[in-house]
mmCIF file of C-alpha atoms in Angstrom:
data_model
loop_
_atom_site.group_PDB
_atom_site.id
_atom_site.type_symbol
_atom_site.label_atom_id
_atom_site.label_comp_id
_atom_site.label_asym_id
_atom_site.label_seq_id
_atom_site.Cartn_x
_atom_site.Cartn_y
_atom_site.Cartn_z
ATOM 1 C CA UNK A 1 -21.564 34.036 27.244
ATOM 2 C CA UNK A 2 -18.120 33.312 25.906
ATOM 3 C CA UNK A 3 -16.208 30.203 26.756
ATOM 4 C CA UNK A 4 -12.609 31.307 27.565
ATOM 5 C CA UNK A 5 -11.346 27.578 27.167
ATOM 6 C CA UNK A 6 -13.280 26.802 23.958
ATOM 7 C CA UNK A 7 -11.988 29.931 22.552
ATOM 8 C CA UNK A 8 -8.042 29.156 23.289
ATOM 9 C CA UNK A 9 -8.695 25.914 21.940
ATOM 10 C CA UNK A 10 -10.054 27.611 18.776
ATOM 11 C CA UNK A 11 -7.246 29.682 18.502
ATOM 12 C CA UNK A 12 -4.763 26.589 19.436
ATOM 13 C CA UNK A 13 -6.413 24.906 16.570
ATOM 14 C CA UNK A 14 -6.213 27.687 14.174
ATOM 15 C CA UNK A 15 -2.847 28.305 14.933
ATOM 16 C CA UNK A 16 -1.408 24.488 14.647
ATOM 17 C CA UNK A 17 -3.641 24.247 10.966
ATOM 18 C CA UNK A 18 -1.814 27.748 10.056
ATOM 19 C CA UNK A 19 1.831 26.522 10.804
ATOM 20 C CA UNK A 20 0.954 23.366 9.173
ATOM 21 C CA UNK A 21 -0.031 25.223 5.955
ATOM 22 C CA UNK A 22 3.231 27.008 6.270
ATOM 23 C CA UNK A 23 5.397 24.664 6.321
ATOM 24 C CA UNK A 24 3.420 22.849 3.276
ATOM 25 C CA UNK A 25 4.011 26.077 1.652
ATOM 26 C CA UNK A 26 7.158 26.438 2.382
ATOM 27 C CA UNK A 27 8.184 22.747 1.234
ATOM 28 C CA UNK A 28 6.346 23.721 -1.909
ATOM 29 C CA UNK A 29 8.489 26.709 -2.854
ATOM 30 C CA UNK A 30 11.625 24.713 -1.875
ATOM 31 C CA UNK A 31 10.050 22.152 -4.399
ATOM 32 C CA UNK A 32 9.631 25.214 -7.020
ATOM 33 C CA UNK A 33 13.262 26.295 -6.669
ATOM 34 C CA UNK A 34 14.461 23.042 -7.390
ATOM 35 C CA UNK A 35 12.413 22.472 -10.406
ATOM 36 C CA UNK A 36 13.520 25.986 -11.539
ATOM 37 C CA UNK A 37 16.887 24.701 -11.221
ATOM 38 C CA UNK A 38 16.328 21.846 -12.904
ATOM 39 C CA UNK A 39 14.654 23.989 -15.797
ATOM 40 C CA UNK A 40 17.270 26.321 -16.301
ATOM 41 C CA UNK A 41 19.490 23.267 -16.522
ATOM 42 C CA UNK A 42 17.221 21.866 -18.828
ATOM 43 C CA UNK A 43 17.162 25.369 -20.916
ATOM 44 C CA UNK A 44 21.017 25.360 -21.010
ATOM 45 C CA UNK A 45 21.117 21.735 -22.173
ATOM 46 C CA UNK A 46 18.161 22.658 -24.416
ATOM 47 C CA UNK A 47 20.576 25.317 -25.968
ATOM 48 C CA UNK A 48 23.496 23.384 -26.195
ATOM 49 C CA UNK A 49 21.847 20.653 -28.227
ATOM 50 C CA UNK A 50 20.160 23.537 -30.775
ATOM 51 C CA UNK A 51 23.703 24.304 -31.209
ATOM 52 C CA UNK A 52 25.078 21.127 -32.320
ATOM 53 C CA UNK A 53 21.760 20.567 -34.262
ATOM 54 C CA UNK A 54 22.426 23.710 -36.115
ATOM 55 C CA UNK A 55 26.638 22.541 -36.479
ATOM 56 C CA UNK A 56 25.739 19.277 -37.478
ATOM 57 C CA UNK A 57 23.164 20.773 -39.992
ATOM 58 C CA UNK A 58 26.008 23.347 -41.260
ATOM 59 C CA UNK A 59 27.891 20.216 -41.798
ATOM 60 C CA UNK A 60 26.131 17.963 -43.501
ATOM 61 C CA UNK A 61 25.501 21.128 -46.150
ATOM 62 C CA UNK A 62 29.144 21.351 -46.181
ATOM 63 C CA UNK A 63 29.719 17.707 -46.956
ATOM 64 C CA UNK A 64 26.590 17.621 -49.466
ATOM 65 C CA UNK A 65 29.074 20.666 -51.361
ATOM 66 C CA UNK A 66 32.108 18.497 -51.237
ATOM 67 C CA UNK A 67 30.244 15.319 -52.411
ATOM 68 C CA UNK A 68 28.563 17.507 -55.326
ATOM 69 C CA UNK A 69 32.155 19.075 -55.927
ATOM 70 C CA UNK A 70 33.491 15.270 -56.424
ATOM 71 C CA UNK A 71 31.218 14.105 -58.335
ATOM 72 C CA UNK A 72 31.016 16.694 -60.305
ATOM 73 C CA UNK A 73 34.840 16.224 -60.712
ATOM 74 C CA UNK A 74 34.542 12.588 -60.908
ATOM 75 C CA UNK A 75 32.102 13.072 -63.836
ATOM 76 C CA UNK A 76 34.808 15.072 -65.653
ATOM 77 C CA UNK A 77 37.523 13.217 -65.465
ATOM 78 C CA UNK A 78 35.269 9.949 -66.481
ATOM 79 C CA UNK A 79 34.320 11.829 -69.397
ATOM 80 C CA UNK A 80 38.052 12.827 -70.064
ATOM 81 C CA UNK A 81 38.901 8.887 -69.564
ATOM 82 C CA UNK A 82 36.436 7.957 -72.426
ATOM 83 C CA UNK A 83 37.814 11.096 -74.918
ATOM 84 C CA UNK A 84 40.763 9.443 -74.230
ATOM 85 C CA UNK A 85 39.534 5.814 -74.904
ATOM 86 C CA UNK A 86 37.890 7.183 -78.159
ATOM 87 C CA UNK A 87 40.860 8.741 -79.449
ATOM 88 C CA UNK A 88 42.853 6.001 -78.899
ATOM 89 C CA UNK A 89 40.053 4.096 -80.841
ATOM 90 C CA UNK A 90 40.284 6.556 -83.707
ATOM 91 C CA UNK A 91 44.208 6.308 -83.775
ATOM 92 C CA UNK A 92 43.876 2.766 -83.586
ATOM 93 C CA UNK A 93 41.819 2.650 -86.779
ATOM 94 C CA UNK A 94 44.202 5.354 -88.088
ATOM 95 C CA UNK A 95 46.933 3.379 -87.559
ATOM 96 C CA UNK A 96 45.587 0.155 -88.737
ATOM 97 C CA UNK A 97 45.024 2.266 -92.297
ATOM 98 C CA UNK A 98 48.594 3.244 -92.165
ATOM 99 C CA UNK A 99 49.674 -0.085 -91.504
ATOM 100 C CA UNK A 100 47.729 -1.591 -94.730
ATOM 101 C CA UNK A 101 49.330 0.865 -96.563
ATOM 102 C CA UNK A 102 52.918 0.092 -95.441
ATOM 103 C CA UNK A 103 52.387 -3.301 -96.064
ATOM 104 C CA UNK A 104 50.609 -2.270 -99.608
ATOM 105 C CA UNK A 105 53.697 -0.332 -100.393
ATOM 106 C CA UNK A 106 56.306 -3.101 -98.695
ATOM 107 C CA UNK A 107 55.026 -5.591 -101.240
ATOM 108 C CA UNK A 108 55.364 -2.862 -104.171
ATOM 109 C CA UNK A 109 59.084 -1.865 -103.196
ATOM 110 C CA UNK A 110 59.425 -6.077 -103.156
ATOM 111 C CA UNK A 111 57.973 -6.275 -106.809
ATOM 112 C CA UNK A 112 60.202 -3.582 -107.574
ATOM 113 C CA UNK A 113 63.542 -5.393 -105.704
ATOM 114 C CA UNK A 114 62.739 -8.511 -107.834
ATOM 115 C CA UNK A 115 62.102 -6.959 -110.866
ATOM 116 C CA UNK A 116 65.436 -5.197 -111.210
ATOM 117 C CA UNK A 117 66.904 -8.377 -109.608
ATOM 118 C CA UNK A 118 67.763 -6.256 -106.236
ATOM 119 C CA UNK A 119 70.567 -4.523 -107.663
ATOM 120 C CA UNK A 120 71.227 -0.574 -106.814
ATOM 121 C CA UNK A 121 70.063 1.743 -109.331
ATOM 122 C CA UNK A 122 72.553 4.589 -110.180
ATOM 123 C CA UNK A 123 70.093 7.312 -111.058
ATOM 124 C CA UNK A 124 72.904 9.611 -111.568
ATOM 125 C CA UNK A 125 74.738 7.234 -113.880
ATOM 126 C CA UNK A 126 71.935 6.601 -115.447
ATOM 127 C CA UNK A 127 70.819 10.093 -116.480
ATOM 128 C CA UNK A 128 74.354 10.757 -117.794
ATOM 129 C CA UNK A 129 74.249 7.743 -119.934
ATOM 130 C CA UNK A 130 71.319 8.793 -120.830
ATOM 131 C CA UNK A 131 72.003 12.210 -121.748
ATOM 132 C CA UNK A 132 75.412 10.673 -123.660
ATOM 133 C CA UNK A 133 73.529 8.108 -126.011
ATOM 134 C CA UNK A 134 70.946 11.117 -126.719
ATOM 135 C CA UNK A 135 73.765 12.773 -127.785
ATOM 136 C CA UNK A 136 75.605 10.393 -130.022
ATOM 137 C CA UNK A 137 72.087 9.432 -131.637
ATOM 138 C CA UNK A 138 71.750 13.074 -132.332
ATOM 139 C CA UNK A 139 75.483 13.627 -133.659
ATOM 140 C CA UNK A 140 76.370 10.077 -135.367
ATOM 141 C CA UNK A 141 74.769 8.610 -138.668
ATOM 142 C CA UNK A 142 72.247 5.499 -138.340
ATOM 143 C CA UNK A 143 70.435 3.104 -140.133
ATOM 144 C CA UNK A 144 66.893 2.731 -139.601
ATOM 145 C CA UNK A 145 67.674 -0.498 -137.898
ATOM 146 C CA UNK A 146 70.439 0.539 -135.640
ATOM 147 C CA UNK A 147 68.155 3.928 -134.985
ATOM 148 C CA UNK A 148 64.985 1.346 -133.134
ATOM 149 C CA UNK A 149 67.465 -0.805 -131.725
ATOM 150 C CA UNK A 150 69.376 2.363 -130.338
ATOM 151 C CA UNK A 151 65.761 4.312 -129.162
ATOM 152 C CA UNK A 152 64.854 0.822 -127.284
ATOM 153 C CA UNK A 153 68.065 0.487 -125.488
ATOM 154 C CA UNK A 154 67.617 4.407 -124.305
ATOM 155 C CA UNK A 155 63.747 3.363 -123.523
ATOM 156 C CA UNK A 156 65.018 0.550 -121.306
ATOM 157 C CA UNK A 157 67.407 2.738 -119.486
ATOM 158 C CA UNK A 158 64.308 5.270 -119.206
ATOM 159 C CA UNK A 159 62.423 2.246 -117.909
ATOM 160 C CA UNK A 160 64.687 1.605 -115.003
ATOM 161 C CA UNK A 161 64.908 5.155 -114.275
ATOM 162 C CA UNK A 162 61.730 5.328 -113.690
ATOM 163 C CA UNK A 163 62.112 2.672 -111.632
ATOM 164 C CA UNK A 164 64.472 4.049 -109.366
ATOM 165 C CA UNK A 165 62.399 6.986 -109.004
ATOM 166 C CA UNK A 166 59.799 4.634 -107.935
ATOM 167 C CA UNK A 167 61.474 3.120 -105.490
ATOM 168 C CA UNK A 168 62.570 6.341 -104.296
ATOM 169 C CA UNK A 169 59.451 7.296 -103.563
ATOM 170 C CA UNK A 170 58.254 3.603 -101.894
ATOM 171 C CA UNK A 171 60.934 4.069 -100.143
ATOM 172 C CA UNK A 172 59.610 7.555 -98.956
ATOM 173 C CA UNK A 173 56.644 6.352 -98.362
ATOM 174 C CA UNK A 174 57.114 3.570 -96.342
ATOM 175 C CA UNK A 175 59.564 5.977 -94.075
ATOM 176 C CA UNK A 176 56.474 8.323 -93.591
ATOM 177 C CA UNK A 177 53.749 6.090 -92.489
ATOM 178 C CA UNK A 178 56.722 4.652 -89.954
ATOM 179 C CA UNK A 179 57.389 8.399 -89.138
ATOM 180 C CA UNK A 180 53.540 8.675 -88.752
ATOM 181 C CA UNK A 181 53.058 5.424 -87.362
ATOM 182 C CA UNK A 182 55.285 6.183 -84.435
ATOM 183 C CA UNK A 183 53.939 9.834 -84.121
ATOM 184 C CA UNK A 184 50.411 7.765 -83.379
ATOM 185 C CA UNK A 185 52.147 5.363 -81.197
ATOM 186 C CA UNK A 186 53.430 7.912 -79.433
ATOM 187 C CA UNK A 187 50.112 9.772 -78.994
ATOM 188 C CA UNK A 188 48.393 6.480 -77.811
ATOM 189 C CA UNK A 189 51.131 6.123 -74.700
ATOM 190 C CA UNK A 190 50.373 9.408 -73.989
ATOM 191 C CA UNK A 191 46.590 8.981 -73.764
ATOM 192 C CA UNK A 192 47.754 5.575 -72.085
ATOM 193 C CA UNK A 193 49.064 7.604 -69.552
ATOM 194 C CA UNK A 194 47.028 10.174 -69.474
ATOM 195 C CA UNK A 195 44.348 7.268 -68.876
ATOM 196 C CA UNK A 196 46.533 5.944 -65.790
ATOM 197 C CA UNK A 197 46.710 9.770 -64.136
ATOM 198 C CA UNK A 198 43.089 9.972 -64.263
ATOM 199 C CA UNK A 199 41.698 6.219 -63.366
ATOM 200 C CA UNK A 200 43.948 7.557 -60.272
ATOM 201 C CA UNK A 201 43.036 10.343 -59.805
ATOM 202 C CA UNK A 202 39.461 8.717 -60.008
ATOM 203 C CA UNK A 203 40.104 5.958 -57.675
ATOM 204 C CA UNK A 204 41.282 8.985 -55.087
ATOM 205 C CA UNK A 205 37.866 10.666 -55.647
ATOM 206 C CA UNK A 206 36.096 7.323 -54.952
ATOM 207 C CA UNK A 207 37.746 6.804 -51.625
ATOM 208 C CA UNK A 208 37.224 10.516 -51.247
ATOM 209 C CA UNK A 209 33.106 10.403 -51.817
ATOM 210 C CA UNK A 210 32.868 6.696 -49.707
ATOM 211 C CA UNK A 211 34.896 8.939 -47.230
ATOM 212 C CA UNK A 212 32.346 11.523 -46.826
ATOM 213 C CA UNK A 213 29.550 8.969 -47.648
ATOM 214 C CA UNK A 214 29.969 7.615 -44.175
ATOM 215 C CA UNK A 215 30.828 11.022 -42.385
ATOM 216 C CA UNK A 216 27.700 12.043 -43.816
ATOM 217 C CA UNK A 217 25.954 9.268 -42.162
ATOM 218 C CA UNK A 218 27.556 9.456 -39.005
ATOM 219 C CA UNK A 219 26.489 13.187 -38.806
ATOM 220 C CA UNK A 220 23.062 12.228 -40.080
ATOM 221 C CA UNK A 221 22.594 9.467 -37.494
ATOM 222 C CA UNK A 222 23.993 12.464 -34.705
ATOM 223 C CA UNK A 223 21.849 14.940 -35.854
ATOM 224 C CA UNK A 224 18.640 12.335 -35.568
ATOM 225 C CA UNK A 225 20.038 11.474 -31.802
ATOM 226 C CA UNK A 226 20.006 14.849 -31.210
ATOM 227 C CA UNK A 227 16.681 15.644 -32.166
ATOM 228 C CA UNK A 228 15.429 12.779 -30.181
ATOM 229 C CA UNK A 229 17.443 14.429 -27.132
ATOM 230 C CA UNK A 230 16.094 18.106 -28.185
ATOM 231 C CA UNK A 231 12.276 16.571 -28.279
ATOM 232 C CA UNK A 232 13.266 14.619 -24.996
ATOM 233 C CA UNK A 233 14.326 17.953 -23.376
ATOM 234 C CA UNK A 234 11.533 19.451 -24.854
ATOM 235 C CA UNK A 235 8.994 17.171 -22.665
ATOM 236 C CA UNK A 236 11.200 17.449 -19.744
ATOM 237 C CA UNK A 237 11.165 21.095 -20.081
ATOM 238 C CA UNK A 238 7.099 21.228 -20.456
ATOM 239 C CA UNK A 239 6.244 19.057 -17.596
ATOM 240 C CA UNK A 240 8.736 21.249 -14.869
ATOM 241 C CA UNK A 241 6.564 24.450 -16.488
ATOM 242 C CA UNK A 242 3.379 22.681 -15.896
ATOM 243 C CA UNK A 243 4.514 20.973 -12.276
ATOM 244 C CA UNK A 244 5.764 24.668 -11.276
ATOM 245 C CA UNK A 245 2.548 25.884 -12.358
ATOM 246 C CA UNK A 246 0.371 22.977 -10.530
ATOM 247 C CA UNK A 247 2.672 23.798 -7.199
ATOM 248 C CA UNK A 248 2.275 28.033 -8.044
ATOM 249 C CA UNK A 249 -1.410 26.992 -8.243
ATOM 250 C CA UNK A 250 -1.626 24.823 -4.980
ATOM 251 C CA UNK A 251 0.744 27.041 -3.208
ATOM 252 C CA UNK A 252 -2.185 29.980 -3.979
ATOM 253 C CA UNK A 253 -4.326 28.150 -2.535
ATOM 254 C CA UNK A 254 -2.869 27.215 0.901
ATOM 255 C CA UNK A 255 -2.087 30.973 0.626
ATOM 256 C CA UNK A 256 -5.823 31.742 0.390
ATOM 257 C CA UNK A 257 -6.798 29.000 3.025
ATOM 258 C CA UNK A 258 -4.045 30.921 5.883
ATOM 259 C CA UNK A 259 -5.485 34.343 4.811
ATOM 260 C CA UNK A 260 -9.086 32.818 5.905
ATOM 261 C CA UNK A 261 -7.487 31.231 8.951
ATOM 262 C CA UNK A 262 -6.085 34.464 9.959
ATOM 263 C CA UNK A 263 -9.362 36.658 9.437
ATOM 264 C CA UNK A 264 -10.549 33.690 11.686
ATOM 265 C CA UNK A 265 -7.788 33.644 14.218
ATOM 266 C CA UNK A 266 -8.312 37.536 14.380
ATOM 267 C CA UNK A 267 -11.627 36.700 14.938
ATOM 268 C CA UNK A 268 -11.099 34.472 17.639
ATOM 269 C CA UNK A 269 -7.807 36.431 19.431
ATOM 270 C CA UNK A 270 -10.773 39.358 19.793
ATOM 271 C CA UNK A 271 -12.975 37.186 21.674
ATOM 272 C CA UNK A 272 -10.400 35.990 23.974
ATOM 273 C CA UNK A 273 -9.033 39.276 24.855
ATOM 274 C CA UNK A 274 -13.054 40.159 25.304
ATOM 275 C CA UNK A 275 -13.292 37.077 27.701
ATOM 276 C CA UNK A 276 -9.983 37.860 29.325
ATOM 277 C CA UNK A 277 -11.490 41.881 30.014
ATOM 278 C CA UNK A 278 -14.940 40.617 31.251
ATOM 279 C CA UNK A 279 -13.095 37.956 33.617
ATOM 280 C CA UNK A 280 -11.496 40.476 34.799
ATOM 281 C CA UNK A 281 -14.171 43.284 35.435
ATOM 282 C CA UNK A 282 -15.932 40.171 36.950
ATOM 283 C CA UNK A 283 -13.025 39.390 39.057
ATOM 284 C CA UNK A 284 -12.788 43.244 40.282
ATOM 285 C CA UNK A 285 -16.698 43.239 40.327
ATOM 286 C CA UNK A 286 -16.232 40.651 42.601
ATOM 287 C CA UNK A 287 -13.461 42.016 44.993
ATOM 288 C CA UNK A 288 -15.416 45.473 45.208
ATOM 289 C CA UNK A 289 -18.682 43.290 46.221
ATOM 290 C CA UNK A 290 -16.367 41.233 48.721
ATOM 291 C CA UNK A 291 -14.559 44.524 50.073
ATOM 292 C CA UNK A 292 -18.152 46.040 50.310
ATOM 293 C CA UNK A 293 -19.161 43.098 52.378
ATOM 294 C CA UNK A 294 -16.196 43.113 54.735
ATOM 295 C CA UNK A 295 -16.521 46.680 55.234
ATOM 296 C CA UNK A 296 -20.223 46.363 55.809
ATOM 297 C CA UNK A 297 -19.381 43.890 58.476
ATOM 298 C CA UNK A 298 -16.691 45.436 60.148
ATOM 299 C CA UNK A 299 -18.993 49.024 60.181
ATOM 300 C CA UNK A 300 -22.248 46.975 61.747
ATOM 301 C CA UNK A 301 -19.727 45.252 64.347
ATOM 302 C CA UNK A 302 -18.226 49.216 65.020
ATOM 303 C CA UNK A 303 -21.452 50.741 65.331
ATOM 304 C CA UNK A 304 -22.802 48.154 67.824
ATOM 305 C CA UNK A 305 -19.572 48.701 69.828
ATOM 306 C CA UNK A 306 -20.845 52.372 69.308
ATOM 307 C CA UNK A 307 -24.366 52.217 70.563
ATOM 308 C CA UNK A 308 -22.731 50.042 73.436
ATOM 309 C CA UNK A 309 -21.157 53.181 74.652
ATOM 310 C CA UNK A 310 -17.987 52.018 73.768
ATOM 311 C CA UNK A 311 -15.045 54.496 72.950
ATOM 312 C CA UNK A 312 -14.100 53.958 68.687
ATOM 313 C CA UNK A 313 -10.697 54.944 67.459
ATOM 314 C CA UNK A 314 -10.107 56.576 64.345
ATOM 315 C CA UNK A 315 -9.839 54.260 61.948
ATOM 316 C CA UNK A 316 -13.370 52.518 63.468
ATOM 317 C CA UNK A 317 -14.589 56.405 63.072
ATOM 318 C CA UNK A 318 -13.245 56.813 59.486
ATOM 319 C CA UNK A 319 -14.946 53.005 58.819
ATOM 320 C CA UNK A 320 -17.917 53.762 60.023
ATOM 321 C CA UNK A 321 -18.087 56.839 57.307
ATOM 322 C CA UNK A 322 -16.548 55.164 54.848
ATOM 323 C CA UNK A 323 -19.699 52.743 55.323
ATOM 324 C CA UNK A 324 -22.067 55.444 55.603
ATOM 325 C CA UNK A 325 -22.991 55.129 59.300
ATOM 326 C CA UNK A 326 -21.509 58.477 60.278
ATOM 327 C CA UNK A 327 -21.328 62.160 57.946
ATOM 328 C CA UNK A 328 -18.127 63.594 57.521
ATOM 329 C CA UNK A 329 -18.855 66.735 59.197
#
């Protein structure tokens, strides 16, 4: 026989354990919103610290260019600086030559000056004397003695001729290597300065390189934070995917649990509304049993009055045959 009161307190039960798991589910999907938020968050972050990995990796290529573009440039002009240095080497030696020889043919024009008693030599003069005594040897009778002491004198005149000539040429000379020497000179302040543009020019590219040195170390030391922060992101990312899955999971299961609560609410709401209908055939059972009673009383009390003699009325009449004491006919 079912117990009504057992039963609602089943279904009580039931129902209190099923609106508990509801709201534990429904905390749990508030719980997997909010770490979906947070992973999309974490996605967008994730994305926005690729980016500047991949910027700060576009750099440093960038700045590994520049710093091979300097030193390739700083190579060039360091080779340029020692041409330079070696040339000036080479005209130093050339000029040091030049310089023994213009001292070489100093002390040869100062032999000269001394021999002829540094007196000017009229080569001009000279020649036409020489050309005149020629002349009267050729024209005027000598004596063998007069002719040697006349071809000396003319030999002697030769002699200094030939000196003039020679210090015409020293002279020459001397004015060439100091044409040439200055011509090197010249070439060696060039180089000089040359040298100066480029130790510059150099000492630009330095700062330049130390420049990008530290830029490139800056971005390096950047690009290792944010691959700490990507990695970091990374784990964050993972554990809200496995947390969401763990709740998904859980929230499955109190899913699963309700659905067999239900079946066994179901189950239960049945056998109440079965107890409710056999309470109440028992409570009309009843009241036709009670009514059947009353009426039997009432129809034994009417048909006594009856066999006394005693006039009925109609509705004692229509008892009596609704008791089956009397036919209808």
């Amino acid at each position: 026989m079912i117990n009504r009161d057992e039963v609602l307190n089943k279904i009580r039960e039931l129902s209190s354990s099923i609106d508990k798991l509801e709201s534990q589910i429904a905390s749990i999907t508030t719980e997997i919103d909010n770490k979906k938020n947070q992973l999309s968050e974490i996605r967008r972050s994730l994305a926005d610290v690729r980016s500047q990995i991949d910027n700060a990796r576009a750099k440093l290529m960038k700045i590994r260019e520049e710093l091979n573009k300097l030193r390739a440039r700083r190579q060039e002009i360091i080779d340029s600086i020692r041409r330079s240095k070696s040339q000036i080497l080479e005209l130093n030696a050339e000029m040091q030559k030049y310089r023994e020889k213009l001292e070489a043919y100093r002390r040869a024009l100062a032999a000269i000056n001394e021999y002829v008693g540094g007196r000017p030599i009229d080569k001009d003069k000279m020649k036409m004397l020489i050309e005149k005594l020629e002349y009267y040897f050729e024209t005027t009778p000598t004596d063998p003695e007069w002719e040697r002491q006349f071809i000396k004198t003319i030999s002697e005149i030769e002699e200094e001729l030939n000196l003039a000539d020679s210090l015409e040429k020293l002279r020459s000379h001397i004015q060439d290597i100091k044409n040439r020497i200055d011509e090197i000179r010249k070439k060696k302040e060039e180089l000089r300065s040359q040298i100066s543009s480029l130790v510059a020019a150099l000492s630009s590219i330095k700062e330049e390189i130390v420049k990008l040195k530290a830029e490139r170390e800056s971005t390096y030391k950047q690009l290792v934070d944010l691959k700490n922060k990507r990695e970091q992101l990374k784990q964050a990312r993972d554990e809200l995917k496995k947390n969401i899955v763990e709740l998904a999971a859980k929230r499955k299961e109190l899913r699963g649990h309700i659905f067999q609560l239900r079946e066994e609410l179901n189950k239960y709401t049945i056998l109440l509304k079965a107890a409710d209908l056999s309470d109440k055939y028992k409570a009309s059972l009843e009241a036709k049993n009670n009514a059947r009673e009353s009426l039997r009383a009432k129809a034994d009390e009417i048909y006594n009055k009856l066999l006394r003699g005693e006039r009925l009325t109609h509705d004692e009449i229509k008892i009596l045959i609704e008791a089956g004491y009397l036919s209808e006919e």
